[in-house]
């Protein structure tokens, strides 16, 4: 049987920070690309050594990274995206794909600043560092089917990815972009509750974290609606319904909804 050949392409990062490192490591670890196909520039010495330690190539300048890549991931902070893309404009050519993960930077600005027409915008989140990112992508009009397939393969290496229209990106930022922080607070509060009920701190924290992980996996893997799963664990006059009553009295659902709406509005103001 013929083994299908690997789709090897050159992947460059402009901005070798935390998110770039998560993506590059995930892509190399999962075998989507060999480490030698991944490159960035030596913008900051300490980042250079981190990238070099994984076998990624370090080129002389960001211009060289663009010139020597098939896919360029823009992973600098949004505040400097305009300046960086304007400087790199001469290096972009029609055979390249620009992928931007810069929060709040719109497709039309990316196009104007870079002069590039093949663009895909992606919004990942920080669990990318442990291979559990929730990413959403918006595919520009000129991007090809192959561009889309390659971007899906890159971001599947660090978690899961969905496609959505660009108009949803502020809400995506409010939910999955900011969401990990809400869940960290929920885990901390569950652990505090356990301590208040008499558990040792380390056991309470471990139980809280694993309970959130387990519940998320149940929703994901059972295919059941969360309300159905909740009903299945609430017996009449039992312990769980007593706890749920307190959550409802405290406006738990409304508070979470308000948090997403507030973060979405703020993202809209900033972009
Ligand atoms: P970071 O600060 O860790 O990384 C940015 C990197 O860019 C730094 O290493 C910095 O040295 C480098 N840099 C600065 N100026 C540069 C220049 N002129 N040329 C080349 N490199 C330069 O930030 P991060 O958390 O990795 O975020 C990167 C991007 O990802 C941001 O645009 C952010 O909006 C987006 N993003 C982040 C998250 C997240 O949760 N961290 C989620 C979604 C999207």
PDB file of C-alpha atoms and ligand atoms in Angstrom:
ATOM      1  CA  UNK A   1       0.000   0.000   0.000  1.00  0.00           C
ATOM      2  CA  UNK A   2       1.292   3.454  -0.879  1.00  0.00           C
ATOM      3  CA  UNK A   3       1.862   5.713   2.133  1.00  0.00           C
ATOM      4  CA  UNK A   4       0.493   9.233   1.459  1.00  0.00           C
ATOM      5  CA  UNK A   5       3.318  11.781   1.449  1.00  0.00           C
ATOM      6  CA  UNK A   6       3.388  14.367   4.232  1.00  0.00           C
ATOM      7  CA  UNK A   7       2.289  17.875   3.214  1.00  0.00           C
ATOM      8  CA  UNK A   8       5.469  19.690   4.256  1.00  0.00           C
ATOM      9  CA  UNK A   9       5.398  23.467   4.029  1.00  0.00           C
ATOM     10  CA  UNK A  10       7.484  26.217   5.613  1.00  0.00           C
ATOM     11  CA  UNK A  11       5.895  27.888   8.620  1.00  0.00           C
ATOM     12  CA  UNK A  12       7.178  31.244   9.866  1.00  0.00           C
ATOM     13  CA  UNK A  13       6.312  33.143  13.040  1.00  0.00           C
ATOM     14  CA  UNK A  14       6.468  36.934  13.297  1.00  0.00           C
ATOM     15  CA  UNK A  15       6.598  37.351  17.081  1.00  0.00           C
ATOM     16  CA  UNK A  16       8.038  34.396  18.981  1.00  0.00           C
ATOM     17  CA  UNK A  17       6.103  34.805  22.231  1.00  0.00           C
ATOM     18  CA  UNK A  18       3.981  32.468  24.347  1.00  0.00           C
ATOM     19  CA  UNK A  19       1.301  31.713  21.783  1.00  0.00           C
ATOM     20  CA  UNK A  20       3.812  31.200  18.963  1.00  0.00           C
ATOM     21  CA  UNK A  21       5.780  28.803  21.162  1.00  0.00           C
ATOM     22  CA  UNK A  22       2.633  26.787  22.018  1.00  0.00           C
ATOM     23  CA  UNK A  23       1.685  26.483  18.343  1.00  0.00           C
ATOM     24  CA  UNK A  24       5.213  25.691  17.139  1.00  0.00           C
ATOM     25  CA  UNK A  25       5.759  23.060  19.841  1.00  0.00           C
ATOM     26  CA  UNK A  26       2.348  21.456  19.244  1.00  0.00           C
ATOM     27  CA  UNK A  27       2.888  21.334  15.480  1.00  0.00           C
ATOM     28  CA  UNK A  28       6.346  19.738  15.813  1.00  0.00           C
ATOM     29  CA  UNK A  29       5.311  17.343  18.608  1.00  0.00           C
ATOM     30  CA  UNK A  30       2.292  16.040  16.702  1.00  0.00           C
ATOM     31  CA  UNK A  31       4.376  15.538  13.561  1.00  0.00           C
ATOM     32  CA  UNK A  32       2.302  17.911  11.405  1.00  0.00           C
ATOM     33  CA  UNK A  33       5.613  19.495  10.376  1.00  0.00           C
ATOM     34  CA  UNK A  34       9.244  18.650  11.117  1.00  0.00           C
ATOM     35  CA  UNK A  35      10.898  21.164  13.476  1.00  0.00           C
ATOM     36  CA  UNK A  36      13.207  22.233  10.626  1.00  0.00           C
ATOM     37  CA  UNK A  37      10.193  23.556   8.660  1.00  0.00           C
ATOM     38  CA  UNK A  38       9.421  26.062  11.445  1.00  0.00           C
ATOM     39  CA  UNK A  39      11.218  29.400  11.629  1.00  0.00           C
ATOM     40  CA  UNK A  40      11.224  32.761  13.353  1.00  0.00           C
ATOM     41  CA  UNK A  41      13.680  35.655  13.628  1.00  0.00           C
ATOM     42  CA  UNK A  42      16.096  36.486  16.448  1.00  0.00           C
ATOM     43  CA  UNK A  43      13.989  39.405  17.698  1.00  0.00           C
ATOM     44  CA  UNK A  44      14.727  38.817  21.390  1.00  0.00           C
ATOM     45  CA  UNK A  45      17.705  36.786  22.611  1.00  0.00           C
ATOM     46  CA  UNK A  46      15.896  34.806  25.303  1.00  0.00           C
ATOM     47  CA  UNK A  47      13.116  33.772  22.916  1.00  0.00           C
ATOM     48  CA  UNK A  48      15.735  32.763  20.346  1.00  0.00           C
ATOM     49  CA  UNK A  49      17.237  30.194  22.720  1.00  0.00           C
ATOM     50  CA  UNK A  50      13.790  28.769  23.566  1.00  0.00           C
ATOM     51  CA  UNK A  51      12.972  28.359  19.857  1.00  0.00           C
ATOM     52  CA  UNK A  52      16.430  26.980  19.040  1.00  0.00           C
ATOM     53  CA  UNK A  53      16.158  24.383  21.800  1.00  0.00           C
ATOM     54  CA  UNK A  54      13.253  22.755  19.920  1.00  0.00           C
ATOM     55  CA  UNK A  55      15.188  22.628  16.640  1.00  0.00           C
ATOM     56  CA  UNK A  56      13.318  25.505  14.975  1.00  0.00           C
ATOM     57  CA  UNK A  57      15.257  27.732  12.589  1.00  0.00           C
ATOM     58  CA  UNK A  58      16.207  31.258  13.602  1.00  0.00           C
ATOM     59  CA  UNK A  59      16.596  33.637  10.658  1.00  0.00           C
ATOM     60  CA  UNK A  60      18.255  37.039  10.605  1.00  0.00           C
ATOM     61  CA  UNK A  61      15.133  39.189  10.240  1.00  0.00           C
ATOM     62  CA  UNK A  62      11.325  39.085  10.098  1.00  0.00           C
ATOM     63  CA  UNK A  63      11.628  39.990   6.404  1.00  0.00           C
ATOM     64  CA  UNK A  64      13.602  36.783   5.826  1.00  0.00           C
ATOM     65  CA  UNK A  65      10.997  34.798   7.760  1.00  0.00           C
ATOM     66  CA  UNK A  66       8.245  36.041   5.439  1.00  0.00           C
ATOM     67  CA  UNK A  67      10.394  35.539   2.324  1.00  0.00           C
ATOM     68  CA  UNK A  68      11.265  31.973   3.335  1.00  0.00           C
ATOM     69  CA  UNK A  69       7.804  30.762   4.524  1.00  0.00           C
ATOM     70  CA  UNK A  70       4.686  29.416   2.817  1.00  0.00           C
ATOM     71  CA  UNK A  71       2.529  30.285   5.808  1.00  0.00           C
ATOM     72  CA  UNK A  72       3.329  33.282   8.008  1.00  0.00           C
ATOM     73  CA  UNK A  73       1.701  33.456  11.439  1.00  0.00           C
ATOM     74  CA  UNK A  74       1.454  36.996  12.765  1.00  0.00           C
ATOM     75  CA  UNK A  75       1.818  36.530  16.529  1.00  0.00           C
ATOM     76  CA  UNK A  76       2.939  39.940  17.820  1.00  0.00           C
ATOM     77  CA  UNK A  77       0.773  41.992  20.180  1.00  0.00           C
ATOM     78  CA  UNK A  78      -2.158  43.690  18.410  1.00  0.00           C
ATOM     79  CA  UNK A  79      -0.839  47.191  19.252  1.00  0.00           C
ATOM     80  CA  UNK A  80       2.175  46.764  16.953  1.00  0.00           C
ATOM     81  CA  UNK A  81       0.532  44.663  14.217  1.00  0.00           C
ATOM     82  CA  UNK A  82       0.087  47.662  11.889  1.00  0.00           C
ATOM     83  CA  UNK A  83       3.720  48.812  12.151  1.00  0.00           C
ATOM     84  CA  UNK A  84       5.074  45.265  11.746  1.00  0.00           C
ATOM     85  CA  UNK A  85       2.905  44.437   8.714  1.00  0.00           C
ATOM     86  CA  UNK A  86       3.659  47.736   6.974  1.00  0.00           C
ATOM     87  CA  UNK A  87       7.398  46.990   7.349  1.00  0.00           C
ATOM     88  CA  UNK A  88       6.943  43.454   6.014  1.00  0.00           C
ATOM     89  CA  UNK A  89       4.689  44.431   3.097  1.00  0.00           C
ATOM     90  CA  UNK A  90       7.532  44.222   0.495  1.00  0.00           C
ATOM     91  CA  UNK A  91       8.214  40.584   1.443  1.00  0.00           C
ATOM     92  CA  UNK A  92       4.672  39.261   0.959  1.00  0.00           C
ATOM     93  CA  UNK A  93       3.905  37.620  -2.388  1.00  0.00           C
ATOM     94  CA  UNK A  94       0.745  35.970  -3.776  1.00  0.00           C
ATOM     95  CA  UNK A  95       2.048  32.446  -3.130  1.00  0.00           C
ATOM     96  CA  UNK A  96       1.994  32.996   0.658  1.00  0.00           C
ATOM     97  CA  UNK A  97      -0.742  32.709   3.249  1.00  0.00           C
ATOM     98  CA  UNK A  98      -0.933  35.200   6.127  1.00  0.00           C
ATOM     99  CA  UNK A  99      -2.472  33.799   9.306  1.00  0.00           C
ATOM    100  CA  UNK A 100      -3.125  36.331  12.039  1.00  0.00           C
ATOM    101  CA  UNK A 101      -3.803  35.426  15.662  1.00  0.00           C
ATOM    102  CA  UNK A 102      -3.633  39.079  16.792  1.00  0.00           C
ATOM    103  CA  UNK A 103      -6.774  39.698  18.833  1.00  0.00           C
ATOM    104  CA  UNK A 104      -9.138  42.329  17.465  1.00  0.00           C
ATOM    105  CA  UNK A 105      -7.242  43.023  14.210  1.00  0.00           C
ATOM    106  CA  UNK A 106      -9.732  42.808  11.374  1.00  0.00           C
ATOM    107  CA  UNK A 107      -9.259  41.058   8.054  1.00  0.00           C
ATOM    108  CA  UNK A 108      -9.549  44.295   6.049  1.00  0.00           C
ATOM    109  CA  UNK A 109      -6.767  45.949   8.120  1.00  0.00           C
ATOM    110  CA  UNK A 110      -4.528  42.890   7.769  1.00  0.00           C
ATOM    111  CA  UNK A 111      -5.054  43.036   4.023  1.00  0.00           C
ATOM    112  CA  UNK A 112      -4.406  46.765   3.787  1.00  0.00           C
ATOM    113  CA  UNK A 113      -1.282  46.757   5.964  1.00  0.00           C
ATOM    114  CA  UNK A 114       0.362  43.636   4.474  1.00  0.00           C
ATOM    115  CA  UNK A 115      -0.883  43.991   0.895  1.00  0.00           C
ATOM    116  CA  UNK A 116      -1.590  40.247   1.178  1.00  0.00           C
ATOM    117  CA  UNK A 117      -4.863  38.825  -0.117  1.00  0.00           C
ATOM    118  CA  UNK A 118      -4.673  35.210   1.078  1.00  0.00           C
ATOM    119  CA  UNK A 119      -5.509  35.632   4.758  1.00  0.00           C
ATOM    120  CA  UNK A 120      -6.958  33.468   7.533  1.00  0.00           C
ATOM    121  CA  UNK A 121      -7.709  34.976  10.944  1.00  0.00           C
ATOM    122  CA  UNK A 122      -7.571  32.627  13.953  1.00  0.00           C
ATOM    123  CA  UNK A 123      -8.517  33.208  17.582  1.00  0.00           C
ATOM    124  CA  UNK A 124      -6.883  30.536  19.789  1.00  0.00           C
ATOM    125  CA  UNK A 125      -6.775  30.539  23.601  1.00  0.00           C
ATOM    126  CA  UNK A 126      -4.105  29.886  26.238  1.00  0.00           C
ATOM    127  CA  UNK A 127      -4.829  26.161  26.856  1.00  0.00           C
ATOM    128  CA  UNK A 128      -2.892  25.849  23.562  1.00  0.00           C
ATOM    129  CA  UNK A 129       0.094  25.422  25.900  1.00  0.00           C
ATOM    130  CA  UNK A 130      -1.269  22.004  26.969  1.00  0.00           C
ATOM    131  CA  UNK A 131      -2.765  20.981  23.609  1.00  0.00           C
ATOM    132  CA  UNK A 132      -6.345  21.921  24.580  1.00  0.00           C
ATOM    133  CA  UNK A 133      -6.936  25.214  22.763  1.00  0.00           C
ATOM    134  CA  UNK A 134     -10.371  26.230  21.528  1.00  0.00           C
ATOM    135  CA  UNK A 135      -9.623  28.057  18.259  1.00  0.00           C
ATOM    136  CA  UNK A 136     -11.952  29.705  15.774  1.00  0.00           C
ATOM    137  CA  UNK A 137     -10.913  30.672  12.263  1.00  0.00           C
ATOM    138  CA  UNK A 138     -12.328  33.000   9.671  1.00  0.00           C
ATOM    139  CA  UNK A 139     -11.231  32.262   6.120  1.00  0.00           C
ATOM    140  CA  UNK A 140     -10.604  35.232   3.807  1.00  0.00           C
ATOM    141  CA  UNK A 141     -12.137  35.265   0.329  1.00  0.00           C
ATOM    142  CA  UNK A 142      -8.847  34.659  -1.465  1.00  0.00           C
ATOM    143  CA  UNK A 143      -7.612  31.820   0.770  1.00  0.00           C
ATOM    144  CA  UNK A 144      -7.689  28.432  -0.946  1.00  0.00           C
ATOM    145  CA  UNK A 145      -9.139  25.106   0.206  1.00  0.00           C
ATOM    146  CA  UNK A 146      -5.557  23.901   0.741  1.00  0.00           C
ATOM    147  CA  UNK A 147      -4.787  26.986   2.891  1.00  0.00           C
ATOM    148  CA  UNK A 148      -7.793  26.127   5.038  1.00  0.00           C
ATOM    149  CA  UNK A 149      -6.759  22.461   5.346  1.00  0.00           C
ATOM    150  CA  UNK A 150      -3.237  23.441   6.381  1.00  0.00           C
ATOM    151  CA  UNK A 151      -4.451  25.900   9.008  1.00  0.00           C
ATOM    152  CA  UNK A 152      -6.861  23.297  10.404  1.00  0.00           C
ATOM    153  CA  UNK A 153      -3.974  20.805  10.659  1.00  0.00           C
ATOM    154  CA  UNK A 154      -1.779  23.378  12.453  1.00  0.00           C
ATOM    155  CA  UNK A 155      -4.395  24.364  15.023  1.00  0.00           C
ATOM    156  CA  UNK A 156      -5.607  20.769  15.545  1.00  0.00           C
ATOM    157  CA  UNK A 157      -2.078  20.140  16.802  1.00  0.00           C
ATOM    158  CA  UNK A 158      -2.860  22.410  19.785  1.00  0.00           C
ATOM    159  CA  UNK A 159      -6.537  21.569  20.375  1.00  0.00           C
ATOM    160  CA  UNK A 160      -9.775  21.970  18.444  1.00  0.00           C
ATOM    161  CA  UNK A 161     -10.749  24.450  15.740  1.00  0.00           C
ATOM    162  CA  UNK A 162     -14.052  25.700  14.332  1.00  0.00           C
ATOM    163  CA  UNK A 163     -14.908  28.062  11.456  1.00  0.00           C
ATOM    164  CA  UNK A 164     -17.041  31.186  11.954  1.00  0.00           C
ATOM    165  CA  UNK A 165     -17.796  34.454  10.225  1.00  0.00           C
ATOM    166  CA  UNK A 166     -15.582  37.382  11.264  1.00  0.00           C
ATOM    167  CA  UNK A 167     -18.592  39.194  12.771  1.00  0.00           C
ATOM    168  CA  UNK A 168     -18.543  36.613  15.609  1.00  0.00           C
ATOM    169  CA  UNK A 169     -14.917  37.218  16.596  1.00  0.00           C
ATOM    170  CA  UNK A 170     -15.601  39.693  19.421  1.00  0.00           C
ATOM    171  CA  UNK A 171     -17.995  37.189  21.011  1.00  0.00           C
ATOM    172  CA  UNK A 172     -15.465  34.375  20.478  1.00  0.00           C
ATOM    173  CA  UNK A 173     -12.912  36.508  22.346  1.00  0.00           C
ATOM    174  CA  UNK A 174     -15.446  37.101  25.141  1.00  0.00           C
ATOM    175  CA  UNK A 175     -16.206  33.381  25.471  1.00  0.00           C
ATOM    176  CA  UNK A 176     -13.220  31.171  24.626  1.00  0.00           C
ATOM    177  CA  UNK A 177     -10.527  33.904  24.680  1.00  0.00           C
ATOM    178  CA  UNK A 178     -11.384  35.164  28.160  1.00  0.00           C
ATOM    179  CA  UNK A 179     -13.140  31.985  29.342  1.00  0.00           C
ATOM    180  CA  UNK A 180     -10.122  30.166  30.809  1.00  0.00           C
ATOM    181  CA  UNK A 181      -9.822  32.955  33.434  1.00  0.00           C
ATOM    182  CA  UNK A 182     -13.470  32.500  34.457  1.00  0.00           C
ATOM    183  CA  UNK A 183     -12.920  28.759  34.849  1.00  0.00           C
ATOM    184  CA  UNK A 184      -9.735  29.310  36.899  1.00  0.00           C
ATOM    185  CA  UNK A 185     -11.804  31.437  39.287  1.00  0.00           C
ATOM    186  CA  UNK A 186     -14.511  28.756  39.390  1.00  0.00           C
ATOM    187  CA  UNK A 187     -11.901  26.086  40.221  1.00  0.00           C
ATOM    188  CA  UNK A 188     -10.397  28.262  42.941  1.00  0.00           C
ATOM    189  CA  UNK A 189     -13.854  28.932  44.404  1.00  0.00           C
ATOM    190  CA  UNK A 190     -14.803  25.233  44.331  1.00  0.00           C
ATOM    191  CA  UNK A 191     -11.572  24.462  46.179  1.00  0.00           C
ATOM    192  CA  UNK A 192     -12.296  27.223  48.720  1.00  0.00           C
ATOM    193  CA  UNK A 193     -15.715  25.667  49.260  1.00  0.00           C
ATOM    194  CA  UNK A 194     -14.086  22.291  49.831  1.00  0.00           C
ATOM    195  CA  UNK A 195     -11.707  23.835  52.377  1.00  0.00           C
ATOM    196  CA  UNK A 196     -14.638  25.587  54.081  1.00  0.00           C
ATOM    197  CA  UNK A 197     -16.328  22.178  54.286  1.00  0.00           C
ATOM    198  CA  UNK A 198     -13.225  20.699  55.955  1.00  0.00           C
ATOM    199  CA  UNK A 199     -11.031  19.311  53.131  1.00  0.00           C
ATOM    200  CA  UNK A 200      -7.256  19.818  53.067  1.00  0.00           C
ATOM    201  CA  UNK A 201      -6.328  22.542  50.499  1.00  0.00           C
ATOM    202  CA  UNK A 202      -4.313  20.347  48.103  1.00  0.00           C
ATOM    203  CA  UNK A 203      -6.993  17.661  47.951  1.00  0.00           C
ATOM    204  CA  UNK A 204      -9.737  20.288  47.479  1.00  0.00           C
ATOM    205  CA  UNK A 205      -7.855  21.919  44.581  1.00  0.00           C
ATOM    206  CA  UNK A 206      -7.095  18.605  42.876  1.00  0.00           C
ATOM    207  CA  UNK A 207     -10.743  17.506  43.175  1.00  0.00           C
ATOM    208  CA  UNK A 208     -12.039  20.852  41.894  1.00  0.00           C
ATOM    209  CA  UNK A 209      -9.757  20.809  38.849  1.00  0.00           C
ATOM    210  CA  UNK A 210     -10.455  17.178  37.942  1.00  0.00           C
ATOM    211  CA  UNK A 211     -14.212  17.714  38.408  1.00  0.00           C
ATOM    212  CA  UNK A 212     -14.203  20.591  35.893  1.00  0.00           C
ATOM    213  CA  UNK A 213     -12.101  18.533  33.469  1.00  0.00           C
ATOM    214  CA  UNK A 214     -14.372  15.496  33.894  1.00  0.00           C
ATOM    215  CA  UNK A 215     -17.593  17.503  33.467  1.00  0.00           C
ATOM    216  CA  UNK A 216     -16.243  19.173  30.307  1.00  0.00           C
ATOM    217  CA  UNK A 217     -15.297  15.744  28.900  1.00  0.00           C
ATOM    218  CA  UNK A 218     -18.790  14.413  29.705  1.00  0.00           C
ATOM    219  CA  UNK A 219     -20.390  17.251  27.703  1.00  0.00           C
ATOM    220  CA  UNK A 220     -17.886  16.792  24.891  1.00  0.00           C
ATOM    221  CA  UNK A 221     -17.893  13.001  24.665  1.00  0.00           C
ATOM    222  CA  UNK A 222     -21.440  11.990  25.631  1.00  0.00           C
ATOM    223  CA  UNK A 223     -23.043  14.323  23.094  1.00  0.00           C
ATOM    224  CA  UNK A 224     -25.722  15.022  25.722  1.00  0.00           C
ATOM    225  CA  UNK A 225     -27.038  18.489  26.533  1.00  0.00           C
ATOM    226  CA  UNK A 226     -25.525  19.804  29.812  1.00  0.00           C
ATOM    227  CA  UNK A 227     -29.061  20.180  31.227  1.00  0.00           C
ATOM    228  CA  UNK A 228     -29.663  16.471  30.627  1.00  0.00           C
ATOM    229  CA  UNK A 229     -26.408  15.576  32.388  1.00  0.00           C
ATOM    230  CA  UNK A 230     -27.350  17.872  35.304  1.00  0.00           C
ATOM    231  CA  UNK A 231     -30.794  16.260  35.614  1.00  0.00           C
ATOM    232  CA  UNK A 232     -29.157  12.818  35.643  1.00  0.00           C
ATOM    233  CA  UNK A 233     -27.120  13.666  38.775  1.00  0.00           C
ATOM    234  CA  UNK A 234     -29.835  15.447  40.778  1.00  0.00           C
ATOM    235  CA  UNK A 235     -31.859  12.989  42.843  1.00  0.00           C
ATOM    236  CA  UNK A 236     -35.023  14.189  44.641  1.00  0.00           C
ATOM    237  CA  UNK A 237     -34.222  15.980  47.913  1.00  0.00           C
ATOM    238  CA  UNK A 238     -30.557  15.058  47.334  1.00  0.00           C
ATOM    239  CA  UNK A 239     -27.277  16.836  47.902  1.00  0.00           C
ATOM    240  CA  UNK A 240     -26.692  18.114  44.349  1.00  0.00           C
ATOM    241  CA  UNK A 241     -30.058  19.859  44.011  1.00  0.00           C
ATOM    242  CA  UNK A 242     -29.419  21.537  47.382  1.00  0.00           C
ATOM    243  CA  UNK A 243     -26.152  22.921  45.963  1.00  0.00           C
ATOM    244  CA  UNK A 244     -27.798  23.964  42.688  1.00  0.00           C
ATOM    245  CA  UNK A 245     -30.449  25.882  44.622  1.00  0.00           C
ATOM    246  CA  UNK A 246     -27.691  28.001  46.195  1.00  0.00           C
ATOM    247  CA  UNK A 247     -26.094  28.606  42.757  1.00  0.00           C
ATOM    248  CA  UNK A 248     -29.419  29.771  41.327  1.00  0.00           C
ATOM    249  CA  UNK A 249     -30.057  32.070  44.330  1.00  0.00           C
ATOM    250  CA  UNK A 250     -26.606  33.614  43.690  1.00  0.00           C
ATOM    251  CA  UNK A 251     -27.394  34.263  40.019  1.00  0.00           C
ATOM    252  CA  UNK A 252     -24.715  31.843  38.796  1.00  0.00           C
ATOM    253  CA  UNK A 253     -26.038  31.520  35.218  1.00  0.00           C
ATOM    254  CA  UNK A 254     -26.796  35.226  34.827  1.00  0.00           C
ATOM    255  CA  UNK A 255     -23.375  36.185  36.172  1.00  0.00           C
ATOM    256  CA  UNK A 256     -21.582  33.941  33.674  1.00  0.00           C
ATOM    257  CA  UNK A 257     -23.703  35.277  30.821  1.00  0.00           C
ATOM    258  CA  UNK A 258     -22.981  38.874  31.891  1.00  0.00           C
ATOM    259  CA  UNK A 259     -19.248  38.124  31.989  1.00  0.00           C
ATOM    260  CA  UNK A 260     -19.256  36.960  28.352  1.00  0.00           C
ATOM    261  CA  UNK A 261     -21.343  39.962  27.248  1.00  0.00           C
ATOM    262  CA  UNK A 262     -19.061  42.420  29.122  1.00  0.00           C
ATOM    263  CA  UNK A 263     -15.901  40.879  27.622  1.00  0.00           C
ATOM    264  CA  UNK A 264     -17.445  40.892  24.124  1.00  0.00           C
ATOM    265  CA  UNK A 265     -18.382  44.594  24.467  1.00  0.00           C
ATOM    266  CA  UNK A 266     -14.884  45.445  25.690  1.00  0.00           C
ATOM    267  CA  UNK A 267     -13.322  43.569  22.771  1.00  0.00           C
ATOM    268  CA  UNK A 268     -15.597  45.483  20.384  1.00  0.00           C
ATOM    269  CA  UNK A 269     -14.480  48.815  21.978  1.00  0.00           C
ATOM    270  CA  UNK A 270     -10.793  47.867  21.654  1.00  0.00           C
ATOM    271  CA  UNK A 271     -10.868  46.609  18.051  1.00  0.00           C
TER     272      UNK A 271
HETATM  273  P1  LIG B   1       3.800  37.641  23.729  1.00  0.00           P
HETATM  274  O1  LIG B   1       4.059  39.009  24.257  1.00  0.00           O
HETATM  275  O2  LIG B   1       4.189  36.461  24.524  1.00  0.00           O
HETATM  276  O3  LIG B   1       4.505  37.509  22.278  1.00  0.00           O
HETATM  277  C1  LIG B   1       4.736  38.572  21.411  1.00  0.00           C
HETATM  278  C2  LIG B   1       6.179  38.430  20.916  1.00  0.00           C
HETATM  279  O4  LIG B   1       6.400  39.385  19.881  1.00  0.00           O
HETATM  280  C3  LIG B   1       7.236  38.716  21.987  1.00  0.00           C
HETATM  281  O5  LIG B   1       8.113  37.617  22.102  1.00  0.00           O
HETATM  282  C4  LIG B   1       7.980  39.954  21.465  1.00  0.00           C
HETATM  283  O6  LIG B   1       9.365  39.927  21.746  1.00  0.00           O
HETATM  284  C5  LIG B   1       7.759  39.825  19.968  1.00  0.00           C
HETATM  285  N1  LIG B   1       7.871  41.100  19.250  1.00  0.00           N
HETATM  286  C6  LIG B   1       7.614  42.345  19.702  1.00  0.00           C
HETATM  287  N2  LIG B   1       7.839  43.255  18.714  1.00  0.00           N
HETATM  288  C7  LIG B   1       8.223  42.536  17.628  1.00  0.00           C
HETATM  289  C8  LIG B   1       8.587  42.897  16.299  1.00  0.00           C
HETATM  290  N3  LIG B   1       8.588  44.185  15.901  1.00  0.00           N
HETATM  291  N4  LIG B   1       8.949  41.921  15.440  1.00  0.00           N
HETATM  292  C9  LIG B   1       8.946  40.618  15.821  1.00  0.00           C
HETATM  293  N5  LIG B   1       8.605  40.214  17.075  1.00  0.00           N
HETATM  294  C10 LIG B   1       8.254  41.167  17.956  1.00  0.00           C
HETATM  295  O7  LIG B   1       2.234  37.596  23.346  1.00  0.00           O
HETATM  296  P2  LIG B   1       1.287  36.310  23.150  1.00  0.00           P
HETATM  297  O8  LIG B   1       0.500  36.067  24.372  1.00  0.00           O
HETATM  298  O9  LIG B   1       2.079  35.205  22.531  1.00  0.00           O
HETATM  299  O10 LIG B   1       0.274  36.903  22.078  1.00  0.00           O
HETATM  300  C11 LIG B   1       0.635  37.003  20.724  1.00  0.00           C
HETATM  301  C12 LIG B   1      -0.601  37.309  19.903  1.00  0.00           C
HETATM  302  O11 LIG B   1      -1.537  36.269  20.091  1.00  0.00           O
HETATM  303  C13 LIG B   1      -1.297  38.610  20.302  1.00  0.00           C
HETATM  304  O12 LIG B   1      -1.631  39.343  19.156  1.00  0.00           O
HETATM  305  C14 LIG B   1      -2.543  38.153  21.005  1.00  0.00           C
HETATM  306  O13 LIG B   1      -3.629  39.038  20.769  1.00  0.00           O
HETATM  307  C15 LIG B   1      -2.799  36.827  20.325  1.00  0.00           C
HETATM  308  N6  LIG B   1      -3.578  35.913  21.135  1.00  0.00           N
HETATM  309  C16 LIG B   1      -3.149  35.598  22.372  1.00  0.00           C
HETATM  310  C17 LIG B   1      -3.927  34.763  23.140  1.00  0.00           C
HETATM  311  C18 LIG B   1      -3.504  34.416  24.528  1.00  0.00           C
HETATM  312  O14 LIG B   1      -4.355  33.894  25.225  1.00  0.00           O
HETATM  313  N7  LIG B   1      -2.249  34.657  24.907  1.00  0.00           N
HETATM  314  C19 LIG B   1      -5.107  34.232  22.655  1.00  0.00           C
HETATM  315  C20 LIG B   1      -5.488  34.562  21.356  1.00  0.00           C
HETATM  316  C21 LIG B   1      -4.710  35.402  20.608  1.00  0.00           C
END
